[in-house]
The first five atom37 places (N, CA, C, CB, O) and aatype in JSON, in Angstrom:
{
  "aatype": [12, 7, 9, 9, 19, 11, 13, 19, 1, 17, 9, 13, 6, 11, 13, 0, 0, 0, 0, 10, 9, 10, 7, 10, 7, 10, 19, 0, 4, 0, 10, 17, 9, 13, 10, 1, 3, 2, 19, 3, 13, 3, 5, 17, 1, 7, 3, 12, 10, 1, 16, 9, 2, 7, 6, 1, 0, 8, 16, 5, 0, 0, 10, 6, 3, 19, 5, 5, 1, 12, 3, 1, 9, 15, 16, 0, 9, 11, 2, 6, 2, 6, 1, 0, 19, 10, 0, 3, 1, 19, 9, 0, 5, 10, 2, 3, 10],
  "atom_mask": [
    [1, 1, 1, 1, 1],
    [1, 1, 1, 0, 1],
    [1, 1, 1, 1, 1],
    [1, 1, 1, 1, 1],
    [1, 1, 1, 1, 1],
    [1, 1, 1, 1, 1],
    [1, 1, 1, 1, 1],
    [1, 1, 1, 1, 1],
    [1, 1, 1, 1, 1],
    [1, 1, 1, 1, 1],
    [1, 1, 1, 1, 1],
    [1, 1, 1, 1, 1],
    [1, 1, 1, 1, 1],
    [1, 1, 1, 1, 1],
    [1, 1, 1, 1, 1],
    [1, 1, 1, 1, 1],
    [1, 1, 1, 1, 1],
    [1, 1, 1, 1, 1],
    [1, 1, 1, 1, 1],
    [1, 1, 1, 1, 1],
    [1, 1, 1, 1, 1],
    [1, 1, 1, 1, 1],
    [1, 1, 1, 0, 1],
    [1, 1, 1, 1, 1],
    [1, 1, 1, 0, 1],
    [1, 1, 1, 1, 1],
    [1, 1, 1, 1, 1],
    [1, 1, 1, 1, 1],
    [1, 1, 1, 1, 1],
    [1, 1, 1, 1, 1],
    [1, 1, 1, 1, 1],
    [1, 1, 1, 1, 1],
    [1, 1, 1, 1, 1],
    [1, 1, 1, 1, 1],
    [1, 1, 1, 1, 1],
    [1, 1, 1, 1, 1],
    [1, 1, 1, 1, 1],
    [1, 1, 1, 1, 1],
    [1, 1, 1, 1, 1],
    [1, 1, 1, 1, 1],
    [1, 1, 1, 1, 1],
    [1, 1, 1, 1, 1],
    [1, 1, 1, 1, 1],
    [1, 1, 1, 1, 1],
    [1, 1, 1, 1, 1],
    [1, 1, 1, 0, 1],
    [1, 1, 1, 1, 1],
    [1, 1, 1, 1, 1],
    [1, 1, 1, 1, 1],
    [1, 1, 1, 1, 1],
    [1, 1, 1, 1, 1],
    [1, 1, 1, 1, 1],
    [1, 1, 1, 1, 1],
    [1, 1, 1, 0, 1],
    [1, 1, 1, 1, 1],
    [1, 1, 1, 1, 1],
    [1, 1, 1, 1, 1],
    [1, 1, 1, 1, 1],
    [1, 1, 1, 1, 1],
    [1, 1, 1, 1, 1],
    [1, 1, 1, 1, 1],
    [1, 1, 1, 1, 1],
    [1, 1, 1, 1, 1],
    [1, 1, 1, 1, 1],
    [1, 1, 1, 1, 1],
    [1, 1, 1, 1, 1],
    [1, 1, 1, 1, 1],
    [1, 1, 1, 1, 1],
    [1, 1, 1, 1, 1],
    [1, 1, 1, 1, 1],
    [1, 1, 1, 1, 1],
    [1, 1, 1, 1, 1],
    [1, 1, 1, 1, 1],
    [1, 1, 1, 1, 1],
    [1, 1, 1, 1, 1],
    [1, 1, 1, 1, 1],
    [1, 1, 1, 1, 1],
    [1, 1, 1, 1, 1],
    [1, 1, 1, 1, 1],
    [1, 1, 1, 1, 1],
    [1, 1, 1, 1, 1],
    [1, 1, 1, 1, 1],
    [1, 1, 1, 1, 1],
    [1, 1, 1, 1, 1],
    [1, 1, 1, 1, 1],
    [1, 1, 1, 1, 1],
    [1, 1, 1, 1, 1],
    [1, 1, 1, 1, 1],
    [1, 1, 1, 1, 1],
    [1, 1, 1, 1, 1],
    [1, 1, 1, 1, 1],
    [1, 1, 1, 1, 1],
    [1, 1, 1, 1, 1],
    [1, 1, 1, 1, 1],
    [1, 1, 1, 1, 1],
    [1, 1, 1, 1, 1],
    [1, 1, 1, 1, 1]
  ],
  "atom_positions": [
    [[45.88, -44.96, 31.63], [44.44, -44.35, 30.99], [43.4, -43.92, 31.69], [43.78, -45.21, 30.23], [42.41, -43.31, 31.3]],
    [[43.8, -44.43, 33.17], [42.68, -43.94, 33.96], [42.83, -42.25, 34.44], [0.0, 0.0, 0.0], [41.94, -41.58, 34.95]],
    [[43.88, -41.89, 34.19], [44.13, -40.32, 34.4], [43.45, -39.99, 33.41], [45.58, -39.66, 34.38], [42.58, -39.21, 33.79]],
    [[43.38, -40.23, 32.08], [42.81, -39.73, 30.85], [41.45, -39.5, 31.0], [43.01, -40.59, 29.74], [40.86, -38.45, 30.78]],
    [[40.88, -40.82, 31.49], [39.14, -40.55, 31.61], [38.9, -39.64, 32.67], [38.17, -41.94, 31.99], [38.08, -38.76, 32.41]],
    [[39.46, -39.64, 33.94], [39.27, -38.76, 34.83], [39.45, -37.22, 34.33], [40.12, -39.13, 35.88], [38.67, -36.35, 34.71]],
    [[40.63, -36.94, 33.37], [40.8, -35.72, 32.82], [39.53, -35.31, 32.05], [41.99, -35.73, 31.98], [38.91, -34.26, 32.19]],
    [[39.28, -36.23, 31.3], [38.07, -35.98, 30.25], [36.81, -35.55, 31.02], [37.68, -37.39, 29.37], [36.18, -34.51, 30.87]],
    [[36.55, -36.56, 31.89], [35.27, -36.3, 32.93], [35.47, -34.99, 33.34], [35.17, -37.29, 34.3], [34.75, -34.13, 32.83]],
    [[36.32, -34.67, 34.16], [36.68, -33.25, 34.66], [36.65, -31.97, 33.6], [38.14, -33.34, 35.23], [36.13, -30.87, 33.82]],
    [[37.23, -32.31, 32.6], [36.7, -31.22, 31.65], [35.38, -31.28, 30.9], [37.62, -31.07, 30.65], [35.03, -30.36, 30.16]],
    [[34.6, -32.44, 31.11], [33.35, -32.44, 30.56], [32.25, -31.79, 31.53], [33.03, -33.85, 30.22], [31.25, -31.18, 31.14]],
    [[32.68, -32.05, 33.04], [32.05, -31.43, 34.23], [32.15, -29.63, 33.96], [33.0, -32.03, 35.75], [31.21, -28.83, 34.0]],
    [[33.16, -29.43, 33.75], [33.47, -27.95, 33.88], [32.76, -27.43, 32.61], [35.16, -27.57, 33.92], [32.17, -26.35, 32.69]],
    [[32.76, -27.96, 31.72], [32.18, -27.56, 30.33], [30.5, -27.63, 30.52], [32.76, -28.71, 29.03], [29.8, -26.74, 30.03]],
    [[30.02, -28.58, 31.14], [28.45, -28.99, 31.63], [28.18, -27.69, 32.43], [28.27, -30.58, 32.72], [27.22, -26.99, 32.12]],
    [[28.96, -27.36, 33.4], [28.84, -26.3, 34.27], [28.5, -25.0, 33.68], [29.98, -26.19, 34.97], [27.5, -24.28, 33.76]],
    [[29.58, -24.9, 33.08], [29.61, -23.58, 32.16], [28.52, -23.52, 31.26], [30.87, -23.46, 31.3], [27.96, -22.43, 31.27]],
    [[28.05, -24.35, 30.49], [26.89, -24.52, 29.85], [25.56, -24.13, 30.48], [26.88, -25.74, 29.56], [24.69, -23.43, 29.96]],
    [[25.56, -24.73, 31.69], [24.42, -24.58, 32.58], [24.4, -23.07, 32.98], [24.54, -25.57, 33.86], [23.35, -22.43, 32.94]],
    [[25.45, -22.57, 33.34], [25.45, -21.3, 33.79], [25.19, -20.21, 32.66], [26.72, -21.1, 34.46], [24.45, -19.23, 32.78]],
    [[25.85, -20.53, 31.69], [25.28, -19.53, 30.39], [23.95, -19.47, 29.95], [25.88, -19.86, 29.14], [23.41, -18.46, 29.51]],
    [[23.28, -20.95, 30.13], [22.05, -20.95, 29.89], [21.35, -20.59, 30.79], [0.0, 0.0, 0.0], [20.39, -19.87, 30.5]],
    [[21.5, -20.83, 31.67], [20.7, -19.92, 33.0], [20.73, -18.22, 32.8], [21.65, -20.26, 34.68], [19.75, -17.51, 32.58]],
    [[21.8, -17.89, 32.91], [21.87, -16.26, 32.21], [21.17, -15.95, 31.24], [0.0, 0.0, 0.0], [20.62, -14.85, 31.1]],
    [[21.11, -16.89, 30.46], [20.21, -16.27, 28.76], [18.96, -16.25, 29.29], [20.15, -17.43, 27.06], [18.31, -15.22, 29.11]],
    [[18.4, -17.27, 30.01], [16.84, -17.41, 30.39], [16.64, -16.22, 31.24], [16.38, -18.86, 31.24], [15.62, -15.54, 31.16]],
    [[17.57, -15.96, 32.04], [17.26, -14.7, 33.07], [17.57, -13.4, 32.3], [18.27, -14.72, 34.53], [16.98, -12.44, 32.8]],
    [[18.16, -13.16, 31.46], [17.79, -11.99, 30.66], [16.95, -12.07, 29.56], [18.83, -11.44, 30.22], [16.87, -11.0, 28.95]],
    [[16.37, -12.89, 29.15], [15.09, -13.55, 28.38], [13.84, -12.85, 29.23], [15.05, -15.49, 28.48], [13.03, -12.0, 28.87]],
    [[13.97, -13.43, 30.26], [12.86, -13.14, 31.44], [12.63, -11.72, 31.88], [13.25, -13.88, 32.75], [11.59, -11.11, 32.12]],
    [[13.85, -11.37, 31.92], [14.02, -9.71, 32.39], [13.24, -8.92, 31.43], [15.69, -9.07, 32.35], [12.32, -8.15, 31.69]],
    [[13.88, -9.32, 29.98], [13.43, -8.56, 29.02], [11.76, -8.67, 28.67], [14.3, -8.91, 27.88], [11.2, -7.71, 28.14]],
    [[11.1, -9.73, 28.95], [9.81, -10.11, 28.72], [8.99, -9.38, 29.66], [9.63, -11.53, 28.8], [8.06, -8.65, 29.33]],
    [[9.41, -9.65, 30.98], [8.64, -8.59, 32.21], [8.76, -7.24, 32.06], [9.21, -8.73, 33.67], [7.85, -6.62, 32.61]],
    [[9.85, -6.35, 31.3], [10.06, -5.29, 31.58], [9.23, -4.64, 30.37], [11.47, -5.06, 31.81], [8.9, -3.46, 30.32]],
    [[8.99, -5.5, 29.5], [8.28, -4.74, 28.3], [6.75, -5.18, 28.48], [8.94, -5.22, 26.67], [6.28, -6.15, 27.88]],
    [[6.11, -4.46, 29.25], [4.88, -4.52, 29.4], [4.01, -3.58, 28.6], [4.72, -4.41, 30.63], [3.26, -2.74, 29.12]],
    [[4.17, -3.79, 27.23], [3.42, -2.95, 26.11], [2.04, -3.15, 26.08], [3.87, -3.26, 24.73], [1.77, -4.34, 25.93]],
    [[1.06, -2.41, 26.16], [-0.48, -2.7, 25.74], [-0.46, -2.91, 24.23], [-1.56, -1.39, 26.12], [-0.26, -1.94, 23.49]],
    [[-0.62, -3.9, 23.82], [-0.42, -4.03, 22.31], [-1.77, -3.23, 21.66], [-0.33, -5.8, 21.82], [-1.58, -2.53, 20.67]],
    [[-2.96, -3.34, 22.15], [-4.15, -2.56, 21.88], [-3.83, -0.91, 21.65], [-5.14, -2.79, 23.14], [-3.94, -0.23, 20.63]],
    [[-3.38, -0.55, 23.07], [-3.01, 0.74, 23.02], [-1.97, 1.03, 21.91], [-2.53, 1.1, 24.31], [-2.08, 2.08, 21.28]],
    [[-0.99, 0.19, 21.65], [-0.1, 0.72, 20.57], [-0.82, 0.71, 19.14], [1.23, -0.16, 20.5], [-0.78, 1.65, 18.34]],
    [[-1.37, -0.3, 18.96], [-2.14, -0.56, 17.84], [-3.0, 0.77, 17.5], [-3.05, -1.84, 18.11], [-3.03, 1.28, 16.38]],
    [[-3.6, 1.19, 18.5], [-4.73, 2.37, 18.52], [-3.58, 3.69, 17.82], [0.0, 0.0, 0.0], [-3.68, 4.33, 16.78]],
    [[-2.48, 3.72, 18.94], [-1.58, 4.98, 18.75], [-1.05, 4.98, 17.3], [-0.27, 4.99, 19.81], [-0.82, 6.09, 16.8]],
    [[-0.82, 3.8, 16.51], [0.06, 3.84, 15.54], [-1.14, 4.11, 14.29], [1.08, 2.4, 15.49], [-0.87, 4.57, 13.18]],
    [[-2.32, 3.75, 14.7], [-3.43, 3.73, 13.44], [-3.69, 5.52, 13.35], [-5.24, 2.62, 13.94], [-3.86, 6.22, 12.34]],
    [[-3.65, 5.84, 14.49], [-4.02, 7.74, 14.73], [-2.75, 8.17, 14.06], [-4.11, 8.56, 16.72], [-2.74, 9.12, 13.28]],
    [[-1.76, 7.54, 14.33], [-0.34, 8.01, 13.68], [-0.55, 8.37, 12.16], [0.86, 6.74, 13.78], [-0.52, 9.45, 11.57]],
    [[-0.79, 6.95, 11.69], [-0.85, 6.99, 10.3], [-2.07, 7.51, 9.72], [-0.64, 5.77, 9.81], [-1.96, 8.13, 8.67]],
    [[-3.34, 7.33, 10.28], [-4.36, 8.38, 9.81], [-3.85, 9.87, 9.49], [-5.43, 8.5, 10.92], [-4.0, 10.47, 8.43]],
    [[-3.14, 10.37, 10.81], [-2.54, 11.75, 10.38], [-1.84, 11.94, 9.41], [0.0, 0.0, 0.0], [-2.1, 12.75, 8.52]],
    [[-0.79, 11.18, 9.46], [0.07, 11.3, 8.27], [-0.55, 11.2, 6.89], [1.06, 10.28, 8.35], [-0.09, 11.77, 5.9]],
    [[-1.71, 10.39, 6.9], [-2.37, 10.14, 5.44], [-3.19, 11.33, 5.07], [-3.35, 8.81, 5.39], [-3.15, 11.73, 3.91]],
    [[-4.04, 11.99, 6.07], [-4.48, 13.17, 5.87], [-3.74, 14.6, 5.65], [-5.15, 13.21, 6.76], [-4.18, 15.68, 5.26]],
    [[-2.17, 14.09, 6.14], [-1.25, 15.43, 5.99], [-0.99, 15.2, 4.23], [0.51, 15.4, 7.17], [-0.94, 16.08, 3.37]],
    [[-0.87, 13.83, 4.09], [-0.38, 13.61, 2.36], [-1.58, 13.8, 1.61], [0.26, 11.98, 1.87], [-1.32, 14.0, 0.42]],
    [[-2.51, 13.81, 1.81], [-3.98, 13.85, 1.19], [-4.0, 15.76, 0.79], [-5.47, 13.18, 2.68], [-4.14, 16.28, -0.32]],
    [[-3.84, 16.36, 1.99], [-4.01, 17.75, 1.78], [-3.04, 18.26, 0.97], [-4.04, 18.47, 2.94], [-3.33, 19.18, 0.21]],
    [[-1.62, 17.68, 1.01], [-0.64, 18.01, 0.08], [-0.65, 17.8, -1.24], [0.3, 17.57, 0.4], [-0.24, 18.64, -2.04]],
    [[-1.19, 16.47, -1.63], [-1.74, 15.91, -2.94], [-2.74, 17.19, -3.44], [-2.65, 14.3, -2.68], [-2.58, 17.72, -4.55]],
    [[-3.64, 17.57, -2.65], [-4.56, 18.23, -3.02], [-4.07, 19.67, -3.62], [-5.44, 18.26, -1.94], [-4.52, 20.21, -4.64]],
    [[-2.97, 20.22, -2.72], [-2.54, 21.56, -3.06], [-1.84, 21.1, -4.36], [-1.57, 22.4, -1.88], [-2.01, 21.73, -5.4]],
    [[-1.11, 20.1, -4.31], [0.03, 20.01, -5.74], [-1.41, 20.06, -6.95], [1.35, 17.94, -5.87], [-1.38, 20.73, -7.98]],
    [[-2.36, 19.37, -6.61], [-3.49, 19.43, -7.75], [-3.8, 20.88, -8.01], [-4.92, 18.64, -7.31], [-3.63, 21.34, -9.14]],
    [[-4.16, 21.49, -7.18], [-4.61, 22.94, -7.35], [-3.7, 23.56, -8.11], [-4.78, 23.71, -6.09], [-3.98, 24.15, -9.15]],
    [[-2.6, 23.47, -7.65], [-1.26, 24.29, -8.42], [-0.98, 23.83, -10.01], [0.31, 23.9, -7.51], [-0.61, 24.65, -10.86]],
    [[-1.19, 22.53, -10.27], [-0.95, 21.97, -11.66], [-2.14, 22.82, -12.48], [-1.14, 20.11, -11.74], [-1.89, 23.42, -13.52]],
    [[-3.68, 22.79, -11.77], [-4.63, 23.55, -12.41], [-4.48, 24.56, -12.81], [-5.46, 23.71, -11.93], [-4.78, 24.89, -13.96]],
    [[-3.9, 25.4, -11.86], [-3.51, 26.79, -11.95], [-2.48, 26.96, -13.35], [-2.72, 27.24, -10.45], [-2.68, 27.58, -14.4]],
    [[-1.3, 26.12, -12.89], [-0.39, 26.16, -13.98], [-0.89, 26.08, -15.27], [0.48, 25.21, -13.86], [-0.53, 26.92, -16.1]],
    [[-2.03, 24.77, -15.71], [-2.3, 24.71, -16.76], [-3.27, 25.61, -17.4], [-2.5, 23.7, -16.83], [-3.36, 25.78, -18.62]],
    [[-4.02, 26.21, -16.46], [-4.75, 27.28, -17.17], [-3.88, 28.79, -17.31], [-6.16, 27.49, -16.31], [-4.39, 29.69, -17.98]],
    [[-2.82, 28.95, -16.77], [-1.62, 29.92, -17.1], [-1.03, 29.52, -18.41], [-0.44, 29.88, -15.97], [-0.65, 30.34, -19.24]],
    [[-0.96, 28.16, -18.57], [-0.12, 27.87, -19.85], [-1.18, 27.98, -20.97], [0.65, 26.32, -19.86], [-0.91, 28.33, -22.11]],
    [[-2.66, 27.58, -20.44], [-3.41, 27.77, -21.76], [-3.64, 29.36, -22.23], [-4.89, 27.04, -21.58], [-3.86, 29.72, -23.38]],
    [[-3.54, 30.17, -21.12], [-3.89, 31.56, -21.22], [-2.8, 32.15, -22.19], [-3.94, 32.29, -19.76], [-3.02, 32.91, -23.14]],
    [[-1.62, 31.68, -21.78], [-0.3, 32.17, -22.6], [-0.16, 31.64, -23.91], [1.0, 31.8, -21.9], [0.41, 32.4, -24.69]],
    [[-0.5, 30.58, -24.35], [-0.73, 29.95, -25.5], [-1.64, 30.59, -26.43], [-1.13, 28.76, -25.23], [-1.48, 30.57, -27.65]],
    [[-2.9, 31.34, -25.67], [-3.91, 32.13, -26.61], [-3.43, 33.51, -26.81], [-5.42, 32.21, -26.02], [-3.8, 34.24, -27.73]],
    [[-2.51, 33.87, -25.78], [-2.0, 35.02, -26.02], [-0.87, 35.39, -27.1], [-1.65, 35.31, -24.92], [-0.68, 36.47, -27.65]],
    [[-0.06, 33.94, -27.29], [1.19, 33.86, -28.2], [0.2, 33.58, -29.75], [2.5, 32.31, -27.63], [0.57, 34.14, -30.78]],
    [[-0.82, 32.83, -29.74], [-1.6, 33.08, -30.79], [-2.24, 34.03, -31.23], [-2.21, 32.5, -30.82], [-2.62, 33.93, -32.39]],
    [[-2.58, 35.23, -30.47], [-3.14, 36.41, -30.62], [-2.24, 37.31, -31.03], [-3.74, 36.81, -29.58], [-2.51, 38.31, -31.69]],
    [[-0.78, 36.84, -30.51], [0.51, 37.97, -30.88], [0.73, 37.61, -32.25], [2.1, 37.82, -29.93], [0.84, 38.43, -33.16]],
    [[0.8, 36.04, -32.41], [1.13, 35.68, -33.81], [0.16, 36.35, -35.25], [0.99, 34.05, -33.76], [0.42, 36.6, -36.42]],
    [[-0.91, 36.44, -34.47], [-2.04, 36.91, -35.48], [-1.73, 38.72, -35.74], [-3.85, 36.55, -34.65], [-1.77, 39.33, -36.81]],
    [[-1.45, 39.19, -34.54], [-1.33, 40.62, -34.88], [0.06, 40.87, -35.82], [-1.29, 41.5, -33.42], [0.18, 41.78, -36.63]],
    [[1.02, 39.9, -35.52], [2.42, 40.04, -36.24], [1.83, 39.94, -37.47], [3.68, 38.92, -35.94], [1.91, 41.0, -38.1]],
    [[1.2, 38.94, -38.12], [0.72, 38.8, -39.32], [0.05, 39.71, -40.08], [0.12, 37.97, -39.29], [0.29, 39.9, -41.27]],
    [[-1.01, 40.43, -39.27], [-1.89, 41.66, -39.73], [-0.53, 42.45, -39.71], [-3.34, 42.28, -38.62], [-0.25, 42.9, -40.82]],
    [[0.21, 42.67, -38.91], [1.36, 43.95, -39.28], [2.15, 43.97, -40.4], [2.42, 44.08, -38.32], [2.45, 45.0, -41.0]],
    [[2.64, 42.39, -40.82], [3.34, 42.09, -41.92], [2.56, 42.19, -42.91], [3.93, 40.96, -41.92], [3.16, 42.43, -43.96]],
    [[1.11, 42.08, -43.01], [0.42, 42.46, -44.25], [0.1, 43.86, -44.55], [-0.76, 41.8, -44.3], [-0.3, 44.16, -45.68]],
    [[0.27, 44.92, -43.47], [0.01, 45.97, -43.82], [1.42, 46.61, -44.44], [-0.66, 46.6, -42.72], [1.44, 47.75, -44.89]]
  ]
}
């Protein structure tokens, strides 16, 4: 029975040592990542806002261009409808003659 207790204690000590080494390794990695990452969040935020505002301005310009195209197409459609009505009148008058 004494040998089993010594064996279990030996296994537990090895497991505890491995867990301690693993924990210290994780802490060291986390600390290294934290210290390496020295981002100025105010500057990052400003950069992101400038980027987003630039993209928004680009999108608004594209939307205005699309609106202008739609207006031109609507005007062209209206003109073509008027021409079609005029052509129908001419055809009707020619048929009457």
